[in-house]
Amino acid sequence: MMKKIKAIIWLRLQQYVVSKVTLIQLAIPFVMAYIFDNFIETGEGETNQMILSMCLTMAFLFTAAQPLTTTIAEEKEKNNLKSMQLAGVSEKEYLVASLFFPLVFTALSMIILPLLLQVPVTNYLLPYTVVGFLTAVAIILIHLALGLYSQTQAQAQALSFPLLMIIQFFPMFAETNETIANIVDYSMIGSYTSFFEDPLRYSWQSSTFYFLLAWIALLLIANVLLLQGKTDKRKRTFTILYRLKKLVTSYERTIKEKGGI
């Protein structure tokens, strides 16, 4: 099991290194944080927290989620995913290997960005870590599902762009529009948005936190079903072909026997 996971992780690493677009995406949140910290007067307190929230969202999207969607869609387009499944890679192994780098990038972003922006997250370290990481997991999982659903890279990018816009910009308009605020509350970013509104008063009993957990559970199930569906479909295809081959062989044998009588 570990050998297969390590092999997929190594493949992912090569894909990240080779793709210049992916490398640029990985750098965007940190470049933005550096610009805000060094060239723009950000002030103190709530302003810095808002900028941290924005840069972290970028990190979740650009360094963790978007490259994953494109990579998986590319694997499907080139039939690499099919080859891995036929080689015996299970849904669990594929999910674990696929989530490895996005989760590593998420952890690094959550450590580095507060340092770059000089935001003292130690005052609310536990909710910052838990809510931020779980939100990133949900965002990664929905992009993973999009990658598995898409047939080509172009389709994956077309589907993920509206999602990117919603996740990045809806929290900014939530304060001015009640409808958008309700959508955000029920979404996977509701707990994250609620936390950054007032980190010191964030409550674990908030409904938005339970919605976040529900999103993660549903998206895990969705990804497993997407993987199983494709595997089962291929198994059914091979079963039909195998039975068809047996039928043809049996028919040929019958013809030969009759010809010999």
XYZ file of N, CA and C in Angstrom:
783
model
N 0.828 -1.219 0.000
C 0.000 0.000 0.000
C 0.857 1.261 0.000
N 1.851 1.321 0.911
C 2.703 2.505 1.026
C 3.526 2.726 -0.238
N 3.940 1.624 -0.884
C 4.722 1.757 -2.112
C 3.915 2.445 -3.210
N 2.643 2.074 -3.313
C 1.780 2.690 -4.321
C 1.551 4.171 -4.020
N 1.318 4.473 -2.736
C 1.096 5.872 -2.334
C 2.343 6.708 -2.608
N 3.522 6.170 -2.250
C 4.780 6.884 -2.497
C 5.010 7.101 -3.989
N 4.648 6.114 -4.793
C 4.828 6.234 -6.242
C 3.953 7.359 -6.809
N 2.703 7.456 -6.342
C 1.801 8.513 -6.816
C 2.283 9.874 -6.326
N 2.756 9.932 -5.078
C 3.284 11.191 -4.541
C 4.494 11.651 -5.351
N 5.366 10.720 -5.713
C 6.536 11.055 -6.533
C 6.099 11.569 -7.911
N 5.074 10.933 -8.475
C 4.533 11.388 -9.751
C 3.984 12.802 -9.638
N 3.247 13.076 -8.551
C 2.702 14.410 -8.324
C 3.828 15.447 -8.231
N 4.896 15.121 -7.518
C 6.021 16.039 -7.361
C 6.613 16.409 -8.720
N 6.785 15.419 -9.581
C 7.319 15.678 -10.922
C 6.382 16.574 -11.721
N 5.091 16.353 -11.564
C 4.117 17.173 -12.281
C 4.158 18.624 -11.809
N 4.308 18.825 -10.500
C 4.396 20.183 -9.958
C 5.663 20.886 -10.448
N 6.778 20.176 -10.443
C 8.063 20.772 -10.815
C 8.090 21.148 -12.295
N 7.509 20.292 -13.135
C 7.546 20.518 -14.585
C 6.626 21.665 -15.005
N 5.489 21.815 -14.335
C 4.486 22.807 -14.743
C 4.843 24.214 -14.234
N 5.140 25.123 -15.144
C 5.458 26.504 -14.769
C 4.218 27.227 -14.229
N 3.064 26.901 -14.791
C 1.809 27.527 -14.325
C 1.562 27.173 -12.860
N 1.787 25.926 -12.512
C 1.590 25.486 -11.130
C 2.560 26.185 -10.190
N 3.804 26.330 -10.606
C 4.801 27.003 -9.771
C 4.426 28.463 -9.531
N 3.873 29.113 -10.562
C 3.416 30.503 -10.409
C 2.244 30.559 -9.434
N 1.319 29.600 -9.554
C 0.173 29.542 -8.636
C 0.631 29.365 -7.188
N 1.651 28.540 -6.989
C 2.156 28.310 -5.641
C 2.725 29.585 -5.026
N 3.257 30.458 -5.871
C 3.923 31.669 -5.370
C 2.967 32.838 -5.130
N 1.800 32.830 -5.788
C 0.905 33.994 -5.754
C 0.542 34.461 -4.337
N 0.069 33.614 -3.434
C -0.335 34.098 -2.097
C 0.816 34.732 -1.320
N 2.011 34.177 -1.461
C 3.159 34.688 -0.713
C 3.654 36.011 -1.301
N 3.563 36.132 -2.623
C 3.916 37.401 -3.270
C 2.937 38.485 -2.843
N 1.651 38.159 -2.810
C 0.644 39.130 -2.387
C 0.864 39.549 -0.936
N 1.172 38.597 -0.073
C 1.436 38.913 1.335
C 2.661 39.815 1.465
N 3.689 39.536 0.681
C 4.909 40.364 0.713
C 4.611 41.791 0.252
N 3.798 41.914 -0.805
C 3.441 43.253 -1.317
C 2.644 44.024 -0.275
N 1.657 43.373 0.330
C 0.847 44.032 1.352
C 1.706 44.483 2.533
N 2.648 43.650 2.923
C 3.450 43.946 4.109
C 4.491 45.030 3.862
N 5.017 45.115 2.649
C 6.145 46.006 2.387
C 5.808 47.257 1.581
N 4.740 47.221 0.795
C 4.475 48.340 -0.101
C 3.118 49.004 0.114
N 2.268 48.410 0.934
C 0.941 48.975 1.182
C 0.754 49.190 2.670
N 0.261 50.362 3.033
C 0.018 50.680 4.440
C -1.235 49.947 4.893
N -1.037 48.910 5.688
C -2.167 48.067 6.084
C -2.763 48.431 7.436
N -2.026 49.164 8.253
C -2.529 49.510 9.570
C -2.339 48.370 10.546
N -3.206 48.290 11.529
C -3.063 47.270 12.580
C -4.360 46.493 12.768
N -4.283 45.461 13.586
C -5.466 44.758 14.073
C -6.327 44.140 13.003
N -7.589 44.624 12.911
C -8.586 44.010 12.044
C -8.183 44.038 10.573
N -7.487 45.104 10.151
C -7.070 45.200 8.752
C -6.103 44.086 8.402
N -5.124 43.844 9.262
C -4.168 42.766 9.024
C -4.841 41.403 9.039
N -5.824 41.224 9.923
C -6.559 39.961 9.957
C -7.333 39.741 8.658
N -7.904 40.801 8.125
C -8.642 40.707 6.877
C -7.702 40.326 5.729
N -6.511 40.935 5.712
C -5.528 40.622 4.664
C -5.032 39.185 4.805
N -4.818 38.741 6.052
C -4.417 37.353 6.283
C -5.494 36.401 5.781
N -6.748 36.711 6.061
C -7.858 35.888 5.599
C -7.865 35.793 4.079
N -7.675 36.927 3.405
C -7.683 36.960 1.946
C -6.510 36.163 1.365
N -5.303 36.350 1.935
C -4.118 35.649 1.433
C -4.203 34.141 1.704
N -4.768 33.772 2.850
C -4.930 32.347 3.164
C -5.918 31.687 2.198
N -6.995 32.405 1.884
C -7.956 31.873 0.922
C -7.291 31.654 -0.426
N -6.456 32.626 -0.830
C -5.682 32.465 -2.068
C -4.796 31.231 -1.996
N -4.162 31.038 -0.847
C -3.269 29.890 -0.674
C -4.048 28.580 -0.796
N -5.218 28.515 -0.148
C -6.031 27.301 -0.230
C -6.426 27.007 -1.679
N -6.730 28.069 -2.426
C -7.187 27.902 -3.802
C -6.029 27.664 -4.774
N -5.012 28.538 -4.721
C -3.966 28.528 -5.750
C -2.841 27.536 -5.476
N -2.507 27.304 -4.212
C -1.397 26.385 -3.932
C -1.871 24.962 -3.663
N -3.106 24.807 -3.199
C -3.587 23.478 -2.816
C -4.634 22.922 -3.777
N -5.690 23.668 -4.032
C -6.850 23.111 -4.727
C -6.748 23.143 -6.254
N -6.477 24.314 -6.819
C -6.473 24.460 -8.277
C -5.468 23.539 -8.971
N -4.199 23.466 -8.504
C -3.257 22.542 -9.157
C -3.725 21.091 -9.109
N -4.403 20.711 -8.031
C -4.890 19.338 -7.893
C -5.949 19.036 -8.955
N -6.882 19.968 -9.148
C -7.926 19.780 -10.159
C -7.325 19.585 -11.541
N -6.382 20.455 -11.892
C -5.753 20.384 -13.210
C -4.954 19.101 -13.384
N -4.236 18.713 -12.330
C -3.407 17.511 -12.395
C -4.243 16.266 -12.602
N -5.330 16.137 -11.846
C -6.174 14.950 -11.961
C -6.886 14.916 -13.312
N -7.344 16.074 -13.773
C -7.977 16.131 -15.089
C -6.981 15.745 -16.187
N -5.732 16.164 -16.023
C -4.689 15.789 -16.990
C -4.451 14.279 -16.972
N -4.436 13.692 -15.768
C -4.255 12.244 -15.652
C -5.394 11.498 -16.335
N -6.604 11.992 -16.187
C -7.742 11.347 -16.835
C -7.658 11.504 -18.345
N -7.263 12.701 -18.776
C -7.194 12.975 -20.208
C -6.159 12.077 -20.893
N -5.065 11.790 -20.177
C -3.993 10.956 -20.733
C -4.138 9.485 -20.347
N -5.277 9.163 -19.706
C -5.572 7.787 -19.279
C -4.609 7.252 -18.219
N -3.903 8.150 -17.525
C -3.017 7.706 -16.442
C -3.814 7.193 -15.242
N -4.952 7.831 -14.970
C -5.796 7.398 -13.858
C -6.324 5.988 -14.110
N -6.742 5.735 -15.348
C -7.217 4.400 -15.702
C -6.102 3.369 -15.518
N -4.894 3.744 -15.942
C -3.756 2.817 -15.817
C -3.465 2.504 -14.353
N -3.540 3.525 -13.492
C -3.286 3.303 -12.067
C -4.340 2.394 -11.444
N -5.585 2.602 -11.819
C -6.657 1.767 -11.277
C -6.545 0.329 -11.757
N -6.163 0.141 -13.018
C -5.971 -1.204 -13.546
C -4.751 -1.877 -12.924
N -3.788 -1.058 -12.467
C -2.593 -1.601 -11.812
C -2.850 -1.966 -10.352
N -4.075 -1.714 -9.889
C -4.436 -2.132 -8.538
C -4.424 -1.037 -7.497
N -4.326 0.230 -7.933
C -4.374 1.337 -6.980
C -5.812 1.505 -6.499
N -6.026 1.431 -5.188
C -7.378 1.524 -4.623
C -7.810 2.981 -4.483
N -9.118 3.177 -4.217
C -9.642 4.538 -4.019
C -8.957 5.214 -2.828
N -8.756 4.454 -1.748
C -8.124 4.997 -0.547
C -6.702 5.453 -0.829
N -5.931 4.633 -1.528
C -4.536 4.973 -1.857
C -4.474 6.210 -2.745
N -5.367 6.276 -3.715
C -5.367 7.416 -4.630
C -5.742 8.704 -3.898
N -6.743 8.634 -3.020
C -7.163 9.820 -2.265
C -6.053 10.305 -1.335
N -5.411 9.369 -0.613
C -4.350 9.739 0.319
C -3.192 10.395 -0.428
N -2.776 9.799 -1.529
C -1.658 10.340 -2.306
C -2.008 11.694 -2.924
N -3.247 11.830 -3.388
C -3.676 13.083 -4.026
C -3.756 14.229 -3.029
N -4.104 13.919 -1.780
C -4.256 14.968 -0.766
C -2.929 15.346 -0.100
N -1.884 14.567 -0.326
C -0.622 14.782 0.398
C -0.054 16.180 0.180
N 0.251 16.536 -1.058
C 0.864 17.842 -1.321
C -0.069 19.017 -1.021
N -1.366 18.960 -1.403
C -2.257 20.055 -1.026
C -2.291 20.321 0.479
N -2.292 19.263 1.296
C -2.318 19.449 2.744
C -0.981 19.986 3.262
N 0.121 19.554 2.655
C 1.442 20.093 3.031
C 1.509 21.584 2.696
N 1.052 21.957 1.495
C 1.051 23.369 1.098
C 0.137 24.193 2.013
N -0.974 23.612 2.424
C -1.891 24.293 3.336
C -1.205 24.579 4.670
N -0.555 23.561 5.237
C 0.126 23.723 6.526
C 1.220 24.787 6.436
N 2.008 24.753 5.365
C 3.082 25.738 5.187
C 2.506 27.149 5.055
N 1.417 27.275 4.312
C 0.782 28.588 4.127
C 0.285 29.150 5.451
N -0.307 28.294 6.279
C -0.848 28.739 7.558
C 0.248 29.133 8.539
N 1.459 28.626 8.314
C 2.591 29.000 9.170
C 3.284 30.248 8.650
N 3.532 30.296 7.324
C 4.353 31.358 6.735
C 3.602 32.675 6.592
N 2.337 32.633 6.155
C 1.606 33.880 5.883
C 1.423 34.767 7.120
N 1.071 34.237 8.287
C 0.984 35.106 9.470
C 2.335 35.748 9.816
N 3.424 35.030 9.562
C 4.754 35.596 9.810
C 5.062 36.727 8.839
N 4.723 36.538 7.576
C 4.954 37.582 6.578
C 4.132 38.836 6.869
N 2.896 38.641 7.311
C 1.988 39.754 7.573
C 2.048 40.253 9.015
N 2.866 39.576 9.837
C 3.069 39.961 11.237
C 1.744 40.002 12.014
N 0.951 38.937 11.828
C -0.313 38.801 12.554
C -0.100 37.803 13.693
N -0.341 38.207 14.945
C -0.086 37.331 16.101
C -1.187 36.285 16.305
N -1.160 35.233 15.509
C -2.207 34.204 15.601
C -2.070 33.353 16.860
N -0.976 33.522 17.612
C -0.799 32.747 18.855
C -1.892 33.059 19.875
N -2.542 34.233 19.725
C -3.620 34.603 20.648
C -4.869 33.742 20.455
N -4.987 33.133 19.288
C -6.147 32.274 19.000
C -5.676 31.108 18.116
N -4.579 30.482 18.535
C -3.903 29.480 17.715
C -4.770 28.255 17.424
N -5.490 27.748 18.441
C -6.264 26.524 18.241
C -7.387 26.700 17.219
N -8.277 27.688 17.396
C -9.330 27.843 16.380
C -8.768 28.221 15.008
N -7.691 29.007 15.000
C -7.056 29.365 13.727
C -6.590 28.113 12.987
N -5.931 27.214 13.710
C -5.395 25.996 13.107
C -6.513 25.058 12.661
N -7.469 24.803 13.557
C -8.526 23.824 13.266
C -9.456 24.322 12.157
N -9.973 25.536 12.315
C -10.926 26.070 11.334
C -10.247 26.279 9.983
N -9.044 26.848 10.012
C -8.328 27.085 8.761
C -8.016 25.790 8.029
N -7.513 24.806 8.756
C -7.123 23.545 8.126
C -8.337 22.782 7.597
N -9.413 22.730 8.380
C -10.619 22.024 7.933
C -11.254 22.711 6.720
N -11.215 24.039 6.709
C -11.734 24.772 5.551
C -10.917 24.446 4.308
N -9.596 24.403 4.472
C -8.728 24.037 3.354
C -9.030 22.624 2.866
N -9.265 21.708 3.793
C -9.596 20.321 3.425
C -10.874 20.285 2.587
N -11.888 21.034 3.008
C -13.150 21.071 2.259
C -12.943 21.639 0.858
N -12.175 22.716 0.753
C -11.904 23.335 -0.551
C -11.130 22.373 -1.447
N -10.155 21.682 -0.872
C -9.368 20.709 -1.639
C -10.255 19.565 -2.121
N -11.129 19.073 -1.250
C -11.989 17.937 -1.604
C -12.968 18.284 -2.722
N -13.517 19.494 -2.703
C -14.467 19.839 -3.765
C -13.744 20.016 -5.096
N -12.491 20.488 -5.054
C -11.703 20.582 -6.285
C -11.264 19.203 -6.769
N -10.994 18.317 -5.831
C -10.677 16.934 -6.203
C -11.865 16.295 -6.911
N -13.057 16.534 -6.392
C -14.274 16.000 -7.018
C -14.461 16.567 -8.425
N -14.180 17.858 -8.589
C -14.289 18.472 -9.917
C -13.297 17.837 -10.890
N -12.082 17.578 -10.392
C -11.078 16.941 -11.240
C -11.493 15.545 -11.669
N -12.077 14.786 -10.738
C -12.526 13.429 -11.045
C -13.738 13.434 -11.976
N -14.571 14.450 -11.847
C -15.763 14.550 -12.683
C -15.427 14.989 -14.105
N -14.444 15.875 -14.252
C -14.105 16.453 -15.552
C -13.424 15.429 -16.454
N -13.656 15.572 -17.743
C -13.048 14.678 -18.724
C -11.758 15.248 -19.303
N -11.620 16.589 -19.273
C -10.433 17.244 -19.829
C -9.976 18.361 -18.889
N -8.756 18.848 -19.110
C -8.252 19.973 -18.323
C -9.075 21.227 -18.557
N -9.483 21.444 -19.800
C -10.278 22.638 -20.125
C -11.599 22.625 -19.366
N -12.245 21.470 -19.294
C -13.506 21.349 -18.556
C -13.286 21.575 -17.072
N -12.183 21.050 -16.529
C -11.872 21.229 -15.112
C -11.663 22.702 -14.773
N -10.946 23.400 -15.635
C -10.702 24.823 -15.401
C -11.985 25.638 -15.515
N -12.829 25.272 -16.475
C -14.105 25.983 -16.645
C -15.018 25.791 -15.440
N -15.008 24.591 -14.849
C -15.848 24.316 -13.690
C -15.295 24.929 -12.413
N -13.973 24.980 -12.291
C -13.362 25.460 -11.047
C -13.317 26.981 -10.956
N -13.383 27.678 -12.099
C -13.282 29.144 -12.056
C -14.443 29.799 -11.301
N -15.702 29.450 -11.586
C -16.798 30.042 -10.796
C -16.676 29.733 -9.306
N -16.226 28.527 -8.984
C -16.040 28.157 -7.580
C -14.970 29.020 -6.935
N -13.899 29.278 -7.662
C -12.832 30.159 -7.163
C -13.380 31.547 -6.846
N -14.180 32.086 -7.755
C -14.739 33.428 -7.565
C -15.653 33.474 -6.340
N -16.457 32.424 -6.155
C -17.382 32.386 -5.015
C -16.606 32.335 -3.703
N -15.630 31.429 -3.630
C -14.872 31.250 -2.386
C -14.048 32.489 -2.054
N -13.474 33.118 -3.068
C -12.600 34.256 -2.831
C -13.366 35.535 -2.515
N -14.505 35.762 -3.202
C -15.129 37.081 -3.134
C -16.459 37.136 -2.371
N -17.163 36.026 -2.226
C -18.440 36.069 -1.512
C -18.293 36.561 -0.061
N -17.255 36.132 0.681
C -17.118 36.653 2.051
C -16.973 38.172 2.114
N -16.424 38.779 1.058
C -16.244 40.236 1.045
C -17.577 40.964 0.928
N -18.550 40.326 0.258
C -19.852 40.970 0.052
C -20.892 40.522 1.078
N -20.517 39.594 1.948
C -21.478 39.050 2.909
C -21.997 40.116 3.869
N -21.157 41.090 4.218
C -21.567 42.120 5.179
C -22.579 43.092 4.596
N -22.616 43.185 3.262
C -23.492 44.180 2.630
C -24.727 43.552 1.989
N -24.768 42.223 1.907
C -25.899 41.558 1.254
C -26.339 40.367 2.095
N -27.583 40.385 2.528
C -28.079 39.341 3.433
C -28.155 37.982 2.746
N -28.534 37.974 1.469
C -28.629 36.710 0.733
C -27.263 36.043 0.625
N -26.252 36.834 0.250
C -24.890 36.300 0.142
C -24.402 35.842 1.510
N -24.759 36.596 2.548
C -24.353 36.228 3.915
C -24.925 34.853 4.298
N -26.183 34.595 3.938
C -26.806 33.300 4.238
C -26.137 32.167 3.455
N -25.801 32.460 2.198
C -25.110 31.458 1.374
C -23.760 31.110 1.987
N -23.034 32.125 2.420
C -21.716 31.921 3.035
C -21.844 31.109 4.317
N -22.861 31.417 5.129
C -23.049 30.706 6.402
C -23.253 29.204 6.200
N -23.990 28.833 5.149
C -24.268 27.425 4.888
C -23.168 26.743 4.070
N -22.219 27.521 3.598
C -21.181 26.972 2.735
C -19.999 26.457 3.550
N -19.013 25.890 2.868
C -17.811 25.359 3.514
C -16.893 26.456 4.055
N -17.122 27.700 3.642
C -16.287 28.806 4.121
C -16.993 29.638 5.189
N -18.170 29.198 5.629
C -18.924 29.954 6.626
C -18.199 30.044 7.954
N -17.656 28.930 8.433
C -16.940 28.919 9.715
C -15.667 29.750 9.638
N -14.977 29.649 8.523
C -13.743 30.413 8.276
C -14.026 31.917 8.285
N -15.104 32.322 7.602
C -15.493 33.736 7.551
C -15.899 34.235 8.930
N -16.671 33.424 9.637
C -17.111 33.774 10.994
C -15.916 33.926 11.932
N -14.941 33.050 11.789
C -13.756 33.113 12.646
C -12.994 34.417 12.449
N -12.756 34.812 11.221
C -11.949 36.001 10.963
C -12.705 37.297 11.238
N -14.016 37.220 11.386
C -14.768 38.416 11.788
C -14.419 38.828 13.211
N -14.194 37.845 14.084
C -13.788 38.130 15.468
C -13.113 36.881 16.041
N -11.811 36.704 15.781
C -11.111 35.476 16.191
C -11.179 35.173 17.679
N -11.113 36.202 18.516
C -11.071 35.988 19.962
C -12.417 35.532 20.523
N -13.498 35.782 19.806
C -14.824 35.407 20.284
C -15.433 34.261 19.481
N -14.621 33.592 18.711
C -15.148 32.493 17.895
C -15.650 31.364 18.790
N -16.807 30.812 18.443
C -17.415 29.744 19.245
C -17.437 28.432 18.460
N -16.996 27.354 19.145
C -17.032 26.020 18.531
C -18.468 25.527 18.375
N -19.389 26.123 19.111
C -20.786 25.711 19.045
C -21.526 26.362 17.881
N -20.819 27.165 17.099
C -21.454 27.848 15.977
C -21.963 26.840 14.943
N -23.120 27.118 14.382
C -23.693 26.217 13.368
C -22.796 26.130 12.137
N -22.068 27.215 11.853
C -21.198 27.211 10.677
C -20.099 26.154 10.790
N -19.643 25.872 12.025
C -18.610 24.852 12.219
C -19.166 23.464 11.916
N -20.396 23.207 12.330
C -21.027 21.912 12.043
C -21.312 21.757 10.552
N -21.666 22.865 9.895
C -21.846 22.813 8.446
C -20.528 22.459 7.751
N -19.427 23.002 8.259
C -18.111 22.698 7.697
C -17.801 21.208 7.809
N -18.048 20.626 8.975
C -17.819 19.193 9.170
C -18.712 18.364 8.235
N -19.952 18.812 8.058
C -20.877 18.104 7.170
C -20.397 18.153 5.721
N -19.899 19.315 5.313
C -19.354 19.457 3.957
C -18.203 18.485 3.726
N -17.303 18.386 4.691
C -16.144 17.490 4.548
C -16.600 16.039 4.418
N -17.544 15.634 5.260
C -18.055 14.261 5.207
C -18.710 13.968 3.857
N -19.552 14.880 3.390
C -20.241 14.681 2.113
C -19.263 14.649 0.939
N -18.256 15.517 0.978
C -17.288 15.568 -0.123
C -16.388 14.337 -0.143
N -16.056 13.804 1.031
C -15.285 12.550 1.080
C -16.084 11.417 0.425
N -17.359 11.332 0.772
C -18.226 10.307 0.187
C -18.338 10.501 -1.322
N -18.495 11.770 -1.750
C -18.630 12.067 -3.177
C -17.387 11.645 -3.952
N -16.209 11.918 -3.403
C -14.968 11.548 -4.086
C -14.803 10.040 -4.180
N -15.126 9.333 -3.102
C -15.037 7.868 -3.124
C -16.006 7.294 -4.155
N -17.225 7.837 -4.206
C -18.213 7.357 -5.171
C -17.787 7.638 -6.607
N -17.183 8.815 -6.829
C -16.696 9.142 -8.170
C -15.610 8.171 -8.607
N -14.706 7.850 -7.698
C -13.649 6.891 -8.015
C -14.215 5.488 -8.220
N -15.101 5.073 -7.336
C -15.697 3.735 -7.443
C -16.549 3.615 -8.695
N -17.253 4.670 -9.018
C -18.110 4.645 -10.200
C -17.319 4.400 -11.458
N -16.163 5.065 -11.559
C -15.333 4.890 -12.744
C -14.704 3.511 -12.763
N -14.295 3.022 -11.588
C -13.711 1.683 -11.523
C -14.745 0.623 -11.866
N -15.953 0.736 -11.276
C -17.016 -0.230 -11.531
C -17.426 -0.233 -12.997
N -17.443 0.953 -13.591
C -17.805 1.055 -14.996
C -16.806 0.296 -15.865
N -15.508 0.474 -15.538
C -14.478 -0.240 -16.290
C -14.576 -1.751 -16.049
N -14.858 -2.149 -14.791
C -14.993 -3.576 -14.497
C -16.146 -4.183 -15.281
N -17.262 -3.443 -15.351
C -18.406 -3.936 -16.103
C -18.054 -4.086 -17.585
N -17.287 -3.118 -18.096
C -16.879 -3.164 -19.504
C -16.027 -4.392 -19.784
N -15.033 -4.628 -18.916
C -14.163 -5.789 -19.105
C -14.939 -7.098 -18.943
N -15.916 -7.114 -18.030
C -16.737 -8.322 -17.844
C -17.546 -8.623 -19.096
N -18.139 -7.570 -19.664
C -18.928 -7.741 -20.892
C -18.044 -8.235 -22.035
N -16.846 -7.619 -22.162
C -15.928 -8.038 -23.224
C -15.482 -9.489 -23.032
N -15.218 -9.869 -21.773
C -14.775 -11.230 -21.483
C -15.869 -12.238 -21.834
N -17.113 -11.921 -21.444
C -18.230 -12.820 -21.744
C -18.481 -12.901 -23.249
N -18.318 -11.761 -23.914
C -18.486 -11.746 -25.369
C -17.434 -12.621 -26.040
N -16.204 -12.546 -25.530
C -15.122 -13.374 -26.077
C -15.434 -14.865 -25.873
N -15.935 -15.220 -24.675
C -16.279 -16.618 -24.389
C -17.402 -17.092 -25.312
N -18.367 -16.188 -25.549
C -19.485 -16.539 -26.417
C -19.006 -16.804 -27.843
N -18.109 -15.943 -28.337
C -17.574 -16.109 -29.697
C -16.769 -17.402 -29.794
N -15.932 -17.657 -28.768
C -15.127 -18.882 -28.744
C -16.013 -20.120 -28.754
N -17.062 -20.089 -27.949
C -17.999 -21.210 -27.885
C -18.705 -21.416 -29.226
N -19.065 -20.305 -29.844
C -19.739 -20.383 -31.151
C -18.814 -20.975 -32.205
N -17.525 -20.543 -32.214
C -16.542 -21.071 -33.160
C -16.341 -22.577 -32.950
N -16.292 -22.991 -31.669
C -16.123 -24.407 -31.364
C -17.308 -25.223 -31.871
N -18.493 -24.663 -31.704
C -19.705 -25.356 -32.164
C -19.700 -25.500 -33.689
N -19.287 -24.446 -34.376
C -19.232 -24.478 -35.829
C -18.246 -25.531 -36.312
N -17.070 -25.603 -35.626
C -16.054 -26.575 -36.014
C -16.550 -28.010 -35.802
N -17.249 -28.213 -34.675
C -17.774 -29.550 -34.386
C -18.809 -29.968 -35.426
N -19.674 -29.035 -35.796
C -20.684 -29.345 -36.802
C -20.048 -29.583 -38.158
N -18.997 -28.852 -38.436
C -18.310 -29.020 -39.710
C -17.608 -30.353 -39.809
N -17.220 -30.858 -38.590
C -16.505 -32.127 -38.579
C -17.406 -33.328 -38.655
N -18.736 -33.162 -38.414
C -19.684 -34.280 -38.421
C -19.986 -34.686 -39.874
